[in-house]
Amino acid sequence: KIVAMTAMTFGFITCGILAIAVTGTINTFSSGQAVSPSSLNTNFQSIKTAIESIPTEKSWRLIYENNITVTTGSVNVTGLDGDSEVEYMIIANFIGAAGATAAGNYMMEINNDAVACNYKFHHYYIHHGAAASSISFGVPTCPANAGLVLSASAATGSNNGVAFTGKVFLLSKSGTKRVALAEGSKALSTSDAWTMAALQWWEDTSSNITSMRFYFSNGNGIGAGSRIEVWARR
């Protein structure tokens, strides 16, 4: 019975640390063999040492992912805790859909805050065949839509199937403005491509970030094949 229980114990433990190398001594036992306490203790000590060697440094963890299969106008992510996470990384790939009613922006609204003036950004962009340009919203003019910008360009029926990308690093801990660095792009063709870099922030300094709403500003512009990922620094 002791042998069987020992085997089960090691089976459960090694499943959890399969990727960790055990460099100490691991004694093996045959059926019916007497097991000494010192042999068991040596095994447990080797496994304990291996577990304690697992790195504890912070790393990015994927906490939400969504492969969009049906055209929609928005996607909600709830159950977040920005004060604990400290920083989020959002990676989005939007496929333009015919359901968009007009040209618009792919946005990320925080905590259902739909007040456009609560979001500010300085935006630098380059469109194929045009000179680089910069624009600011909220300083002093309020932006047209509430939220942080993920990608901004047309996504109407004429651009149905066009790929738009957005990547945002968002400092999420309350106590200061939630500053975000963003990159966005549109890829229609070699003659119609667009890229941007932006500094953005959310004016609310006290509320813990608990939700995000990803949306297109003019109709159902998030097409099938779109993907949204939310990573947390843990």
PDB file of N, CA and C in Angstrom, residues 171-211:
ATOM      1  N   LEU A 171      -1.085  51.241 -18.732  1.00  0.00           N
ATOM      2  CA  LEU A 171      -0.808  51.228 -17.300  1.00  0.00           C
ATOM      3  C   LEU A 171      -2.135  51.335 -16.569  1.00  0.00           C
ATOM      4  N   SER A 172      -2.459  50.334 -15.758  1.00  0.00           N
ATOM      5  CA  SER A 172      -3.831  50.210 -15.262  1.00  0.00           C
ATOM      6  C   SER A 172      -4.030  50.577 -13.801  1.00  0.00           C
ATOM      7  N   LYS A 173      -2.988  50.744 -13.031  1.00  0.00           N
ATOM      8  CA  LYS A 173      -3.151  50.993 -11.605  1.00  0.00           C
ATOM      9  C   LYS A 173      -3.720  52.378 -11.359  1.00  0.00           C
ATOM     10  N   SER A 174      -4.699  52.476 -10.465  1.00  0.00           N
ATOM     11  CA  SER A 174      -5.325  53.754 -10.161  1.00  0.00           C
ATOM     12  C   SER A 174      -4.382  54.634  -9.346  1.00  0.00           C
ATOM     13  N   GLY A 175      -4.742  55.927  -9.260  1.00  0.00           N
ATOM     14  CA  GLY A 175      -3.916  56.879  -8.550  1.00  0.00           C
ATOM     15  C   GLY A 175      -3.295  57.903  -9.470  1.00  0.00           C
ATOM     16  N   THR A 176      -3.344  57.630 -10.765  1.00  0.00           N
ATOM     17  CA  THR A 176      -2.841  58.559 -11.768  1.00  0.00           C
ATOM     18  C   THR A 176      -3.593  58.322 -13.064  1.00  0.00           C
ATOM     19  N   LYS A 177      -3.363  59.174 -14.067  1.00  0.00           N
ATOM     20  CA  LYS A 177      -3.985  58.948 -15.361  1.00  0.00           C
ATOM     21  C   LYS A 177      -3.498  57.619 -15.917  1.00  0.00           C
ATOM     22  N   ARG A 178      -4.404  56.850 -16.518  1.00  0.00           N
ATOM     23  CA  ARG A 178      -4.019  55.571 -17.119  1.00  0.00           C
ATOM     24  C   ARG A 178      -3.466  55.831 -18.512  1.00  0.00           C
ATOM     25  N   VAL A 179      -2.141  55.867 -18.607  1.00  0.00           N
ATOM     26  CA  VAL A 179      -1.460  56.198 -19.853  1.00  0.00           C
ATOM     27  C   VAL A 179      -1.311  54.944 -20.709  1.00  0.00           C
ATOM     28  N   ALA A 180      -1.490  55.130 -22.029  1.00  0.00           N
ATOM     29  CA  ALA A 180      -1.385  54.006 -22.964  1.00  0.00           C
ATOM     30  C   ALA A 180      -0.541  54.407 -24.164  1.00  0.00           C
ATOM     31  N   LEU A 181       0.274  53.476 -24.625  1.00  0.00           N
ATOM     32  CA  LEU A 181       1.003  53.618 -25.875  1.00  0.00           C
ATOM     33  C   LEU A 181       0.372  52.669 -26.876  1.00  0.00           C
ATOM     34  N   ALA A 182       0.043  53.189 -28.057  1.00  0.00           N
ATOM     35  CA  ALA A 182      -0.706  52.386 -29.028  1.00  0.00           C
ATOM     36  C   ALA A 182      -0.063  52.417 -30.402  1.00  0.00           C
ATOM     37  N   GLU A 183      -0.213  51.299 -31.111  1.00  0.00           N
ATOM     38  CA  GLU A 183       0.165  51.196 -32.515  1.00  0.00           C
ATOM     39  C   GLU A 183      -1.043  50.656 -33.270  1.00  0.00           C
ATOM     40  N   GLY A 184      -1.310  51.187 -34.441  1.00  0.00           N
ATOM     41  CA  GLY A 184      -2.429  50.705 -35.234  1.00  0.00           C
ATOM     42  C   GLY A 184      -2.096  50.706 -36.706  1.00  0.00           C
ATOM     43  N   SER A 185      -2.840  49.921 -37.476  1.00  0.00           N
ATOM     44  CA  SER A 185      -2.568  49.872 -38.913  1.00  0.00           C
ATOM     45  C   SER A 185      -3.806  49.439 -39.685  1.00  0.00           C
ATOM     46  N   LYS A 186      -3.776  49.724 -40.972  1.00  0.00           N
ATOM     47  CA  LYS A 186      -4.768  49.237 -41.924  1.00  0.00           C
ATOM     48  C   LYS A 186      -3.994  48.665 -43.103  1.00  0.00           C
ATOM     49  N   ALA A 187      -4.382  47.482 -43.555  1.00  0.00           N
ATOM     50  CA  ALA A 187      -3.710  46.859 -44.694  1.00  0.00           C
ATOM     51  C   ALA A 187      -4.755  46.468 -45.726  1.00  0.00           C
ATOM     52  N   LEU A 188      -4.967  47.335 -46.709  1.00  0.00           N
ATOM     53  CA  LEU A 188      -5.899  47.048 -47.791  1.00  0.00           C
ATOM     54  C   LEU A 188      -5.156  46.551 -49.024  1.00  0.00           C
ATOM     55  N   SER A 189      -4.129  47.280 -49.414  1.00  0.00           N
ATOM     56  CA  SER A 189      -3.336  46.916 -50.585  1.00  0.00           C
ATOM     57  C   SER A 189      -2.021  47.671 -50.514  1.00  0.00           C
ATOM     58  N   THR A 190      -1.130  47.405 -51.453  1.00  0.00           N
ATOM     59  CA  THR A 190       0.140  48.120 -51.459  1.00  0.00           C
ATOM     60  C   THR A 190      -0.047  49.605 -51.709  1.00  0.00           C
ATOM     61  N   SER A 191      -1.177  49.995 -52.287  1.00  0.00           N
ATOM     62  CA  SER A 191      -1.441  51.408 -52.558  1.00  0.00           C
ATOM     63  C   SER A 191      -2.376  52.045 -51.539  1.00  0.00           C
ATOM     64  N   ASP A 192      -2.863  51.267 -50.588  1.00  0.00           N
ATOM     65  CA  ASP A 192      -3.751  51.817 -49.568  1.00  0.00           C
ATOM     66  C   ASP A 192      -3.431  51.154 -48.231  1.00  0.00           C
ATOM     67  N   ALA A 193      -2.413  51.683 -47.563  1.00  0.00           N
ATOM     68  CA  ALA A 193      -2.003  51.174 -46.254  1.00  0.00           C
ATOM     69  C   ALA A 193      -1.796  52.350 -45.324  1.00  0.00           C
ATOM     70  N   TRP A 194      -1.931  52.096 -44.030  1.00  0.00           N
ATOM     71  CA  TRP A 194      -1.943  53.171 -43.043  1.00  0.00           C
ATOM     72  C   TRP A 194      -1.383  52.653 -41.731  1.00  0.00           C
ATOM     73  N   THR A 195      -0.590  53.464 -41.050  1.00  0.00           N
ATOM     74  CA  THR A 195      -0.058  53.064 -39.744  1.00  0.00           C
ATOM     75  C   THR A 195      -0.025  54.270 -38.821  1.00  0.00           C
ATOM     76  N   MET A 196      -0.145  54.021 -37.512  1.00  0.00           N
ATOM     77  CA  MET A 196      -0.155  55.115 -36.547  1.00  0.00           C
ATOM     78  C   MET A 196       0.602  54.729 -35.286  1.00  0.00           C
ATOM     79  N   ALA A 197       1.045  55.753 -34.572  1.00  0.00           N
ATOM     80  CA  ALA A 197       1.575  55.606 -33.219  1.00  0.00           C
ATOM     81  C   ALA A 197       0.904  56.677 -32.380  1.00  0.00           C
ATOM     82  N   ALA A 198       0.516  56.332 -31.162  1.00  0.00           N
ATOM     83  CA  ALA A 198      -0.260  57.292 -30.360  1.00  0.00           C
ATOM     84  C   ALA A 198       0.077  57.192 -28.880  1.00  0.00           C
ATOM     85  N   LEU A 199       0.094  58.343 -28.232  1.00  0.00           N
ATOM     86  CA  LEU A 199       0.114  58.427 -26.781  1.00  0.00           C
ATOM     87  C   LEU A 199      -1.305  58.771 -26.357  1.00  0.00           C
ATOM     88  N   GLN A 200      -1.889  57.958 -25.462  1.00  0.00           N
ATOM     89  CA  GLN A 200      -3.273  58.164 -25.045  1.00  0.00           C
ATOM     90  C   GLN A 200      -3.370  58.036 -23.534  1.00  0.00           C
ATOM     91  N   TRP A 201      -4.473  58.522 -22.994  1.00  0.00           N
ATOM     92  CA  TRP A 201      -4.697  58.284 -21.572  1.00  0.00           C
ATOM     93  C   TRP A 201      -6.172  58.431 -21.227  1.00  0.00           C
ATOM     94  N   TRP A 202      -6.529  57.799 -20.110  1.00  0.00           N
ATOM     95  CA  TRP A 202      -7.876  57.880 -19.545  1.00  0.00           C
ATOM     96  C   TRP A 202      -7.801  58.799 -18.342  1.00  0.00           C
ATOM     97  N   GLU A 203      -8.664  59.823 -18.306  1.00  0.00           N
ATOM     98  CA  GLU A 203      -8.584  60.855 -17.283  1.00  0.00           C
ATOM     99  C   GLU A 203      -8.944  60.379 -15.879  1.00  0.00           C
ATOM    100  N   ASP A 204      -9.751  59.346 -15.745  1.00  0.00           N
ATOM    101  CA  ASP A 204     -10.171  58.849 -14.435  1.00  0.00           C
ATOM    102  C   ASP A 204      -8.948  58.314 -13.682  1.00  0.00           C
ATOM    103  N   THR A 205      -8.659  58.897 -12.516  1.00  0.00           N
ATOM    104  CA  THR A 205      -7.485  58.476 -11.753  1.00  0.00           C
ATOM    105  C   THR A 205      -7.823  57.606 -10.544  1.00  0.00           C
ATOM    106  N   SER A 206      -9.113  57.438 -10.248  1.00  0.00           N
ATOM    107  CA  SER A 206      -9.486  56.748  -9.000  1.00  0.00           C
ATOM    108  C   SER A 206     -10.147  55.389  -9.196  1.00  0.00           C
ATOM    109  N   SER A 207     -10.843  55.182 -10.294  1.00  0.00           N
ATOM    110  CA  SER A 207     -11.602  53.938 -10.474  1.00  0.00           C
ATOM    111  C   SER A 207     -10.689  52.776 -10.870  1.00  0.00           C
ATOM    112  N   ASN A 208     -10.892  51.642 -10.218  1.00  0.00           N
ATOM    113  CA  ASN A 208     -10.179  50.432 -10.612  1.00  0.00           C
ATOM    114  C   ASN A 208     -10.711  49.958 -11.967  1.00  0.00           C
ATOM    115  N   ILE A 209      -9.840  49.587 -12.867  1.00  0.00           N
ATOM    116  CA  ILE A 209     -10.287  49.090 -14.172  1.00  0.00           C
ATOM    117  C   ILE A 209     -10.822  47.672 -14.010  1.00  0.00           C
ATOM    118  N   THR A 210     -12.110  47.494 -14.313  1.00  0.00           N
ATOM    119  CA  THR A 210     -12.749  46.188 -14.174  1.00  0.00           C
ATOM    120  C   THR A 210     -13.315  45.654 -15.489  1.00  0.00           C
ATOM    121  N   SER A 211     -13.391  46.512 -16.514  1.00  0.00           N
ATOM    122  CA  SER A 211     -13.951  46.038 -17.788  1.00  0.00           C
ATOM    123  C   SER A 211     -13.409  46.856 -18.955  1.00  0.00           C
TER     124      SER A 211
END
